[in-house]
Each structure stands twice: as C-alpha cells, then as structure tokens.
Amino acid sequence: MAKLKAHKTALKKDIVIITDGIGIDQKQLKNIGDKNVATFIIEKAVPKNNVSLDSVLIQKTLDNFYEISIQLSGYGNNFEPTPISLYNNKSLIAKTTVTLENIKKNINFTIPKTDFHGYASIEDNGLPYDNKYYFSISKPKKVNVISIGEAVKNNFLSRIYTADEFTFESSTLISLDYNKLEEQDVIVLNEVDDIPQALITTLISFIKKGGNLVVIPSALCSISNLNSLLSNFGNLKFNSLENKEKLITKINFNHPIYSNVFEKKVVNFQYPKTNKSFSLTNTTPAILSHEDQSTFLTSINNAIGQIAVFSAPLNVENSNFQQSPLIVPTFYKLAMQNQNSGVNALIVGNSNSHLTNVTLNKDDILVVKGDENKFIPLQQILTNKIKMTFNNSPTQAGNYTIFNKKERIENISFNYDRSESDLTLSSQNLLSNYKTVESIKSLFDNLQTDRTDNQIWKWFVIFALLFLITEMAIIRFVK
C-alpha cells in the first residue's frame, strides 16, 4: 500500500488483493484509504484441520541428558494420529505417534547432553510449512559470575553458582580487579554501600556490551549513586527506605525468569518476607511483588543486556528470602538470561538479535551458511561477544552454521512464524464492506466489461448530441 500511495496519480486505482483472509485486522484495512477501489479475492482452505509444530524447549537438564518438550497445536477437529520424528544432523534418533485430544499438546523426548543440530517433524494433511521445527542446542559453556560485596554476604551465591555450570568469584569492593569485569557474563552488586563513579562507568559499559547486572541494595546505600547508574537504562528509581515488614506474595509466572520453572501456578506457598525495603518507581512489570503490590524484584532490558533490581537487602538479618524455595531458580535464571544455553531457534523475517561468544580480530567477519545459501548478517563487536541482527536474511527456514573464515563457531536455526496455521480463522466480517469476487478471471472480465460499458456510454452520448444538432439544422434550414 505504501508503494501504491507513492505512485502519484489523479486517477483512482483498482487494487486487487488476493488473500486467505487469515490474520487481517482493521488497522491494516485502513491503509487502503477512501480514494482507492479495493477488490478482494479470498482463497478458502479446503481442509480446515491442521496440526502445527510450534516450539521446542528444554524441559529438564539432567547429568548426561536433556529432556526436551515439543509443543503441537491442533486446529479443527477429529484429528488423525500424527507421526512425529526427531532428527539430529538428518539422522533419525526418535519417533512416535501422537493423538491430539486438546488444542495444545506437549511431547517429551530424552536426548544426550551434547550439541544438537536438527529438527522435529510431523506428517499431517494440513499445511506443510509448519510441519518442521528446526532447532540447535549447543553444549553448555560455563557462565562467568562475579559478586561484589562482603564475603559473608556472598556465601549464598557460591552455593547457587556451582562449578559444574558456573565460574563464580567473590570480591570485596576494595580488592576488586576492574580488568576482570569485562570477562564476566554476570555481575552481582551485593549490598555495596557506596558505588564509586569509576565502577558506575564500568558497569554502564558492561551492560551496553551485553552483560547482565543484578543489583541487591544495601540498607545504607547511596540512593543517588544507584539512581545515577539505573537512569542510563530506563525509568527505574530508588526512593526512601521503608522500615516495615512485608511478605513477598506474588509471582509473575509470565516473566521469562520463571518460564518452565513451575509445573503449575502456585497460589499458596511459604511466603518469604523483608523487614526493610526501598520503594521503587518503575514502569517495568514486577517479577516478584510484596503483599501491598510494591515491587520486590524487577528488571530492565537493554537491547542486549539486562539489569535485575531487588528492592531490599537479602542478608539474613533483613530477609529470609535466602531460605525460600524461590532463591535458587531466581538467581539461576537471572544468570542464564541472554546465555546461549538453551534451544537456539529464531524466526525468519523478525529483527532477531543473537549473541555469539567469540572474540574476533579487527578485520574478521562472521558468515552464516546453510545447505543452499550463505549470508553476512549485521554485526556489532562487543568485548568478548558478537551481536548479530537478522532482518531480511535468511528467507528460508532451516539449520545454519556461523563461521569465522573456515572455523565453525556455532549452530543456529530459523523457523517460519506460525501465525497463519489456524485455517479456521476468518476475516470475512471485516471484508463485508469491500467488493469480493470468486476468481482472477471473473475479476478481469468484470473490469473489462465495466470499462467497455463506460466507453460505449460515452459514444452513445456523443452520437445523441450529433443527431440532435443535425435534426435541429434540418428543421431550420430545410423546409
């Protein structure tokens, strides 16, 4: 529509839109405008049933295995048993048959805890484009975490960030080696009373380059220093300290921090508490909230980094959150945000950003290669990572590999958006105010007839006027 509007002309345009009508909304129709004539040819799907392979995620991480969950969606009714297969590097490793009793169903497979670069596949009589889901799983690398604060207060983090998955370091502010901060994936600012300006500058640079920061305030902290740091990334602000006991009662189950953590939404659990907490001014949704709806934990998402902010000190004198069952999944997931430790699958056509842990020389550039094509994505060099942005490439779903010259860096996968898998959706009511025709042939026949009729009508008017003038001339001059 933008290209049509750019083509300036005084004449009305005949706009022909061929569509299945799925996913059209009123906002899109407004783009047509009142000056243009739009005719719709609505192609209707003959089979209404369709099974879509929607997503793959890691359900559980065991010592030597992953338990992955594959989500299927069924649109329509009376589904036939659907075969589902799992391939790694085009080799079949598992197969089963599933019957959809509900709209959604999850199928679990157990695979070895190694690199995976393949796809899940189903066979159905519906649309073919959503029958394959490509995904990659990289062998997990240890996440570098440093906690800045008193050694006693850092002890609980050392029990969460264990050596099998993390490289954890505890440092006091006085003994902190600033050069080590650039090597970290996660920095925990654990109850530091006064943050030096040099550290604020370093943390700002760290976050902008894709690092994650976790802020646990001290009851004696300099609020102005904290706000000076946070103001660079959003509207989150520390206010006064409230000397009031509060229970932590609400969990935001929809937040990525707690995705796939709980089997069901927990309503009644052993509520942790805080004796003192800061009031926060924030526009971002809370991850954990107090009983009075005030924020206990929230986060600010930078383009590639993240800041998680607690509103209260977590030492045992002020809170029993360390003894809560929430402590482990919360800090574990905070550290794993933006780490390529899960299923790697992006959407074709979206402005996806992806961080690759690699250090390049100044003139090096990453290339993404598939079976049939290769391309160079937009890329930004960070400290020890490369941020790649995928806009119009690739155009085809499949498994791809990231290369630095001939060196294989990482596997990556792309899938088509599943937004048009439901064939039962219809926008017929929205299109009731527009002209519709059955086929392209009938459309052009109608257009030709209309234009021909208009031309004949004009000639009839011309000849009628000529005959009238001739008749008047005869009456006047011939007697």
Coordinates of C-alpha atoms in Angstrom, one line a residue, residues 33-361:
G33 CA -7.8 4.6 2.1
D34 CA -11.0 6.0 0.8
K35 CA -9.8 7.2 -2.6
N36 CA -8.8 3.7 -3.9
V37 CA -11.1 0.9 -5.0
A38 CA -10.2 -2.4 -3.4
T39 CA -11.4 -5.8 -4.6
F40 CA -10.7 -8.9 -2.6
I41 CA -10.2 -12.4 -3.9
I42 CA -10.5 -14.7 -0.9
E43 CA -8.9 -18.1 -1.3
K44 CA -10.5 -20.5 1.1
A45 CA -8.8 -23.5 2.5
V46 CA -10.5 -26.8 1.6
P47 CA -9.3 -28.8 4.6
K48 CA -9.9 -27.0 7.9
N49 CA -7.8 -29.4 10.0
N50 CA -4.2 -28.5 10.5
V51 CA -1.5 -29.6 13.0
S52 CA 1.3 -27.2 13.7
L53 CA 4.7 -27.9 15.3
D54 CA 5.1 -24.8 17.3
S55 CA 8.1 -24.8 19.6
V56 CA 10.8 -26.9 21.3
L57 CA 12.2 -26.2 24.7
I58 CA 14.4 -27.9 27.3
Q59 CA 12.1 -29.2 30.0
K60 CA 14.8 -30.7 32.3
T61 CA 18.6 -30.7 32.3
L62 CA 20.0 -34.0 33.8
D63 CA 23.6 -35.0 34.3
N64 CA 24.0 -36.6 30.9
F65 CA 20.7 -35.9 29.1
Y66 CA 18.3 -33.2 28.1
E67 CA 14.5 -33.8 28.4
I68 CA 13.1 -31.6 25.6
S69 CA 9.4 -30.8 25.1
I70 CA 7.9 -30.4 21.7
Q71 CA 4.6 -28.4 21.5
L72 CA 2.0 -29.2 19.0
S73 CA -1.2 -27.2 18.2
G74 CA -4.3 -28.7 16.6
Y75 CA -6.7 -26.5 14.6
G76 CA -10.1 -28.1 13.6
N77 CA -11.5 -31.3 15.0
N78 CA -11.3 -35.1 14.7
F79 CA -7.6 -35.4 14.2
E80 CA -5.9 -38.5 12.8
P81 CA -3.0 -39.9 14.8
T82 CA 0.1 -37.8 13.9
P83 CA 3.6 -39.3 13.4
I84 CA 6.3 -37.2 15.0
S85 CA 10.0 -37.7 14.4
L86 CA 13.2 -36.2 15.8
Y87 CA 16.3 -35.8 13.6
N88 CA 19.9 -34.8 14.6
N89 CA 22.0 -33.9 11.6
K90 CA 19.4 -35.6 9.3
S91 CA 19.7 -38.8 11.3
L92 CA 16.5 -40.2 12.8
I93 CA 17.0 -40.6 16.6
A94 CA 13.4 -40.9 17.9
K95 CA 9.9 -41.5 16.5
T96 CA 6.4 -41.8 18.0
T97 CA 2.7 -41.2 17.1
V98 CA 0.6 -38.8 19.0
T99 CA -3.2 -38.2 19.0
L100 CA -4.4 -34.7 19.8
E101 CA -7.2 -34.6 22.3
N102 CA -6.8 -30.9 23.1
I103 CA -5.8 -27.8 21.1
K104 CA -2.3 -28.0 22.6
K105 CA -0.1 -31.0 23.5
N106 CA 3.5 -31.4 24.6
I107 CA 5.6 -34.5 23.6
N108 CA 8.8 -35.2 25.6
F109 CA 11.9 -36.8 24.3
T110 CA 15.2 -37.5 26.0
I111 CA 18.4 -36.8 24.1
P112 CA 22.1 -36.9 25.0
K113 CA 23.6 -33.7 26.6
T114 CA 25.7 -32.8 23.6
D115 CA 25.5 -30.5 20.6
F116 CA 22.2 -30.9 18.7
H117 CA 21.6 -29.5 15.2
G118 CA 18.5 -30.9 13.6
Y119 CA 14.7 -30.7 13.6
A120 CA 11.4 -32.2 14.7
S121 CA 9.0 -33.3 12.0
I122 CA 5.3 -34.3 11.8
E123 CA 3.1 -35.6 9.0
D124 CA -0.4 -34.3 8.5
N125 CA -2.9 -33.5 5.8
G126 CA -2.9 -29.7 6.6
L127 CA -0.4 -27.0 5.8
P128 CA 3.1 -28.2 5.1
Y129 CA 5.0 -25.1 6.1
D130 CA 4.6 -25.7 9.9
N131 CA 5.4 -29.4 9.9
K132 CA 9.1 -28.9 10.7
Y133 CA 10.7 -27.1 13.6
Y134 CA 14.5 -26.6 13.2
F135 CA 16.5 -26.1 16.4
S136 CA 20.0 -26.2 17.8
I137 CA 21.3 -26.9 21.2
S138 CA 25.0 -26.0 22.0
K139 CA 26.9 -27.9 24.6
P140 CA 26.6 -25.6 27.6
K141 CA 29.6 -23.4 28.5
K142 CA 30.3 -22.2 32.0
V143 CA 28.9 -18.8 32.8
N144 CA 31.3 -16.3 34.5
V145 CA 29.7 -14.7 37.5
I146 CA 31.3 -12.2 40.0
S147 CA 29.7 -10.9 43.1
I148 CA 30.9 -7.6 44.5
G149 CA 30.3 -7.3 48.3
E150 CA 31.3 -8.7 51.7
A151 CA 32.4 -12.3 51.7
V152 CA 29.8 -13.3 54.3
K153 CA 27.0 -11.9 52.2
N154 CA 28.3 -13.6 49.0
N155 CA 28.3 -17.1 50.5
F156 CA 24.7 -17.9 49.5
L157 CA 25.6 -17.2 45.8
S158 CA 28.5 -19.6 45.9
R159 CA 26.1 -22.4 46.7
I160 CA 23.8 -21.5 43.7
Y161 CA 26.5 -20.8 41.2
T162 CA 28.3 -24.2 41.4
A163 CA 31.4 -25.2 39.5
D164 CA 29.6 -27.6 37.1
E165 CA 27.8 -24.7 35.3
F166 CA 29.4 -21.5 36.5
T167 CA 32.8 -19.9 37.2
F168 CA 32.0 -18.0 40.3
E169 CA 34.2 -15.4 42.0
S170 CA 33.5 -13.3 45.1
S171 CA 35.3 -10.0 45.6
T172 CA 35.1 -7.1 48.0
L173 CA 34.9 -3.6 46.6
I174 CA 38.4 -2.8 48.0
S175 CA 40.1 -5.8 46.4
L176 CA 38.1 -5.6 43.1
D177 CA 40.1 -6.0 39.9
Y178 CA 38.3 -3.8 37.4
N179 CA 40.1 -5.6 34.4
K180 CA 38.3 -8.8 35.3
L181 CA 34.8 -7.3 34.9
E182 CA 34.9 -7.3 31.1
E183 CA 35.5 -11.1 31.2
Q184 CA 32.2 -11.7 33.2
D185 CA 28.8 -12.6 31.9
V186 CA 27.0 -11.6 35.1
I187 CA 28.0 -9.1 37.8
V188 CA 26.1 -9.1 41.2
L189 CA 26.3 -5.8 43.1
N190 CA 25.6 -7.3 46.5
E191 CA 24.8 -4.7 49.2
V192 CA 27.5 -2.2 48.3
D193 CA 27.1 1.0 50.5
D194 CA 28.7 3.5 48.1
I195 CA 29.4 2.7 44.5
P196 CA 32.4 4.6 43.1
Q197 CA 32.0 6.6 39.9
A198 CA 34.7 4.5 38.2
L199 CA 32.6 1.4 38.9
I200 CA 29.4 3.1 37.7
T201 CA 31.1 3.9 34.4
T202 CA 32.5 0.4 34.1
L203 CA 29.1 -1.2 34.8
I204 CA 27.3 1.1 32.2
S205 CA 29.8 -0.1 29.6
F206 CA 29.4 -3.7 30.7
I207 CA 25.6 -3.7 30.3
K208 CA 25.7 -1.9 26.9
K209 CA 28.0 -4.7 25.7
G210 CA 25.6 -7.4 26.6
G211 CA 26.4 -8.2 30.2
N212 CA 23.8 -8.9 32.9
L213 CA 23.8 -7.0 36.2
V214 CA 22.0 -7.9 39.4
V215 CA 21.5 -5.2 42.0
I216 CA 20.9 -6.0 45.6
P217 CA 20.8 -2.7 47.6
S218 CA 22.3 -2.1 51.0
A219 CA 20.1 -0.5 53.7
L220 CA 22.9 2.1 54.0
C221 CA 23.4 2.6 50.3
S222 CA 23.7 5.9 48.5
I223 CA 20.4 6.2 46.6
S224 CA 21.8 8.9 44.4
N225 CA 24.6 6.6 43.2
L226 CA 22.2 3.8 42.5
N227 CA 19.9 6.1 40.6
S228 CA 22.8 7.5 38.7
L229 CA 23.6 4.0 37.4
L230 CA 20.0 3.0 36.7
S231 CA 19.0 6.2 34.9
N232 CA 21.1 5.2 31.9
F233 CA 18.8 2.3 31.1
G234 CA 15.2 3.2 32.0
N235 CA 12.8 4.9 34.4
L236 CA 13.6 2.7 37.4
K237 CA 14.3 4.8 40.5
F238 CA 15.1 4.1 44.2
N239 CA 13.1 6.2 46.7
S240 CA 13.1 6.2 50.5
L241 CA 13.7 3.1 52.7
E242 CA 10.6 1.8 54.4
N243 CA 11.1 0.3 57.9
K244 CA 8.2 -2.1 57.6
E245 CA 7.8 -5.9 57.4
K246 CA 6.3 -7.1 54.1
L247 CA 5.5 -10.6 52.8
I248 CA 6.6 -11.5 49.2
T249 CA 3.3 -13.0 47.9
K250 CA 3.0 -12.5 44.2
I251 CA 5.0 -14.3 41.4
N252 CA 4.8 -13.1 37.8
F253 CA 4.6 -16.5 36.1
N254 CA 4.6 -15.0 32.6
H255 CA 8.0 -13.4 33.1
P256 CA 10.9 -15.2 31.3
I257 CA 12.7 -15.6 34.6
Y258 CA 10.1 -18.1 35.7
S259 CA 9.2 -19.7 32.4
N260 CA 9.2 -23.5 32.7
V261 CA 10.2 -23.3 36.4
F262 CA 6.8 -24.2 37.8
E263 CA 4.6 -27.1 36.7
K264 CA 1.5 -25.1 37.7
K265 CA 0.8 -21.7 39.1
V266 CA 1.5 -21.8 42.9
V267 CA -1.0 -19.7 44.9
N268 CA -0.3 -20.7 48.5
F269 CA 3.4 -21.1 49.3
Q270 CA 5.7 -20.3 52.2
Y271 CA 5.9 -16.5 51.8
P272 CA 9.3 -15.0 52.4
K273 CA 9.5 -11.6 54.0
T274 CA 11.6 -8.5 54.2
N275 CA 11.9 -6.2 57.3
K276 CA 13.1 -3.2 55.4
S277 CA 12.7 -2.4 51.7
F278 CA 13.0 0.6 49.4
S279 CA 10.1 1.9 47.5
L280 CA 10.7 1.8 43.7
T281 CA 9.4 3.9 40.9
N282 CA 9.3 1.7 37.9
T283 CA 7.4 1.3 34.6
T284 CA 8.6 -2.3 34.0
P285 CA 6.5 -5.2 35.3
A286 CA 7.4 -6.7 38.6
I287 CA 8.9 -10.2 38.7
L288 CA 8.1 -10.6 42.4
S289 CA 5.8 -8.4 44.5
H290 CA 5.0 -7.7 48.1
E291 CA 1.6 -8.1 49.6
D292 CA 0.9 -4.4 49.1
Q293 CA 1.7 -4.7 45.4
S294 CA 5.0 -2.9 45.8
T295 CA 7.9 -4.3 43.7
F296 CA 10.4 -6.7 45.3
L297 CA 12.2 -7.7 42.1
T298 CA 12.0 -6.2 38.6
S299 CA 14.3 -6.0 35.6
I300 CA 15.3 -3.5 32.8
N301 CA 16.0 -5.0 29.5
N302 CA 18.7 -3.2 27.5
A303 CA 19.0 -4.1 23.7
I304 CA 21.3 -7.0 24.6
G305 CA 21.9 -6.8 28.4
Q306 CA 19.7 -6.9 31.4
I307 CA 19.6 -5.3 34.9
A308 CA 17.7 -7.1 37.6
V309 CA 16.9 -5.0 40.7
F310 CA 15.8 -6.1 44.2
S311 CA 14.2 -3.5 46.4
A312 CA 15.5 -4.9 49.6
P313 CA 18.8 -6.3 51.1
L314 CA 18.8 -10.1 51.1
N315 CA 21.1 -10.6 54.1
V316 CA 19.6 -13.0 56.8
E317 CA 19.1 -10.1 59.3
N318 CA 16.7 -8.3 56.9
S319 CA 15.0 -11.2 54.9
N320 CA 14.5 -14.9 54.9
F321 CA 14.5 -15.0 51.1
Q322 CA 17.7 -16.9 51.2
Q323 CA 15.8 -19.8 52.8
S324 CA 12.9 -19.6 50.4
P325 CA 12.5 -22.2 47.6
L326 CA 12.4 -19.2 45.2
I327 CA 16.1 -18.3 45.8
V328 CA 17.7 -20.9 43.6
P329 CA 15.5 -20.7 40.4
T330 CA 15.5 -16.9 40.6
F331 CA 19.3 -16.4 40.7
Y332 CA 19.9 -19.3 38.4
K333 CA 17.7 -17.8 35.7
L334 CA 19.0 -14.3 36.3
A335 CA 22.4 -15.6 35.5
M336 CA 21.3 -17.6 32.5
Q337 CA 19.5 -14.7 30.8
N338 CA 21.0 -14.0 27.3
Q339 CA 23.2 -17.0 27.6
N340 CA 23.1 -19.4 24.7
S341 CA 22.5 -22.4 26.9
G342 CA 19.0 -23.4 25.7
V343 CA 17.2 -24.1 22.5
N344 CA 18.6 -21.9 19.7
A345 CA 15.7 -21.2 17.2
L346 CA 14.9 -17.8 15.7
I347 CA 12.0 -16.6 13.5
V348 CA 12.5 -15.8 9.8
G349 CA 11.8 -12.2 9.0
N350 CA 11.9 -10.9 12.6
S351 CA 14.5 -8.4 13.7
N352 CA 16.2 -11.0 15.8
S353 CA 19.4 -10.3 17.8
H354 CA 21.7 -13.1 18.7
L355 CA 24.9 -13.0 20.8
T356 CA 27.8 -15.3 19.9
N357 CA 30.6 -15.8 22.4
V358 CA 33.6 -15.3 20.2
T359 CA 36.5 -12.8 20.1
L360 CA 37.4 -11.6 16.6
N361 CA 40.3 -9.7 15.1

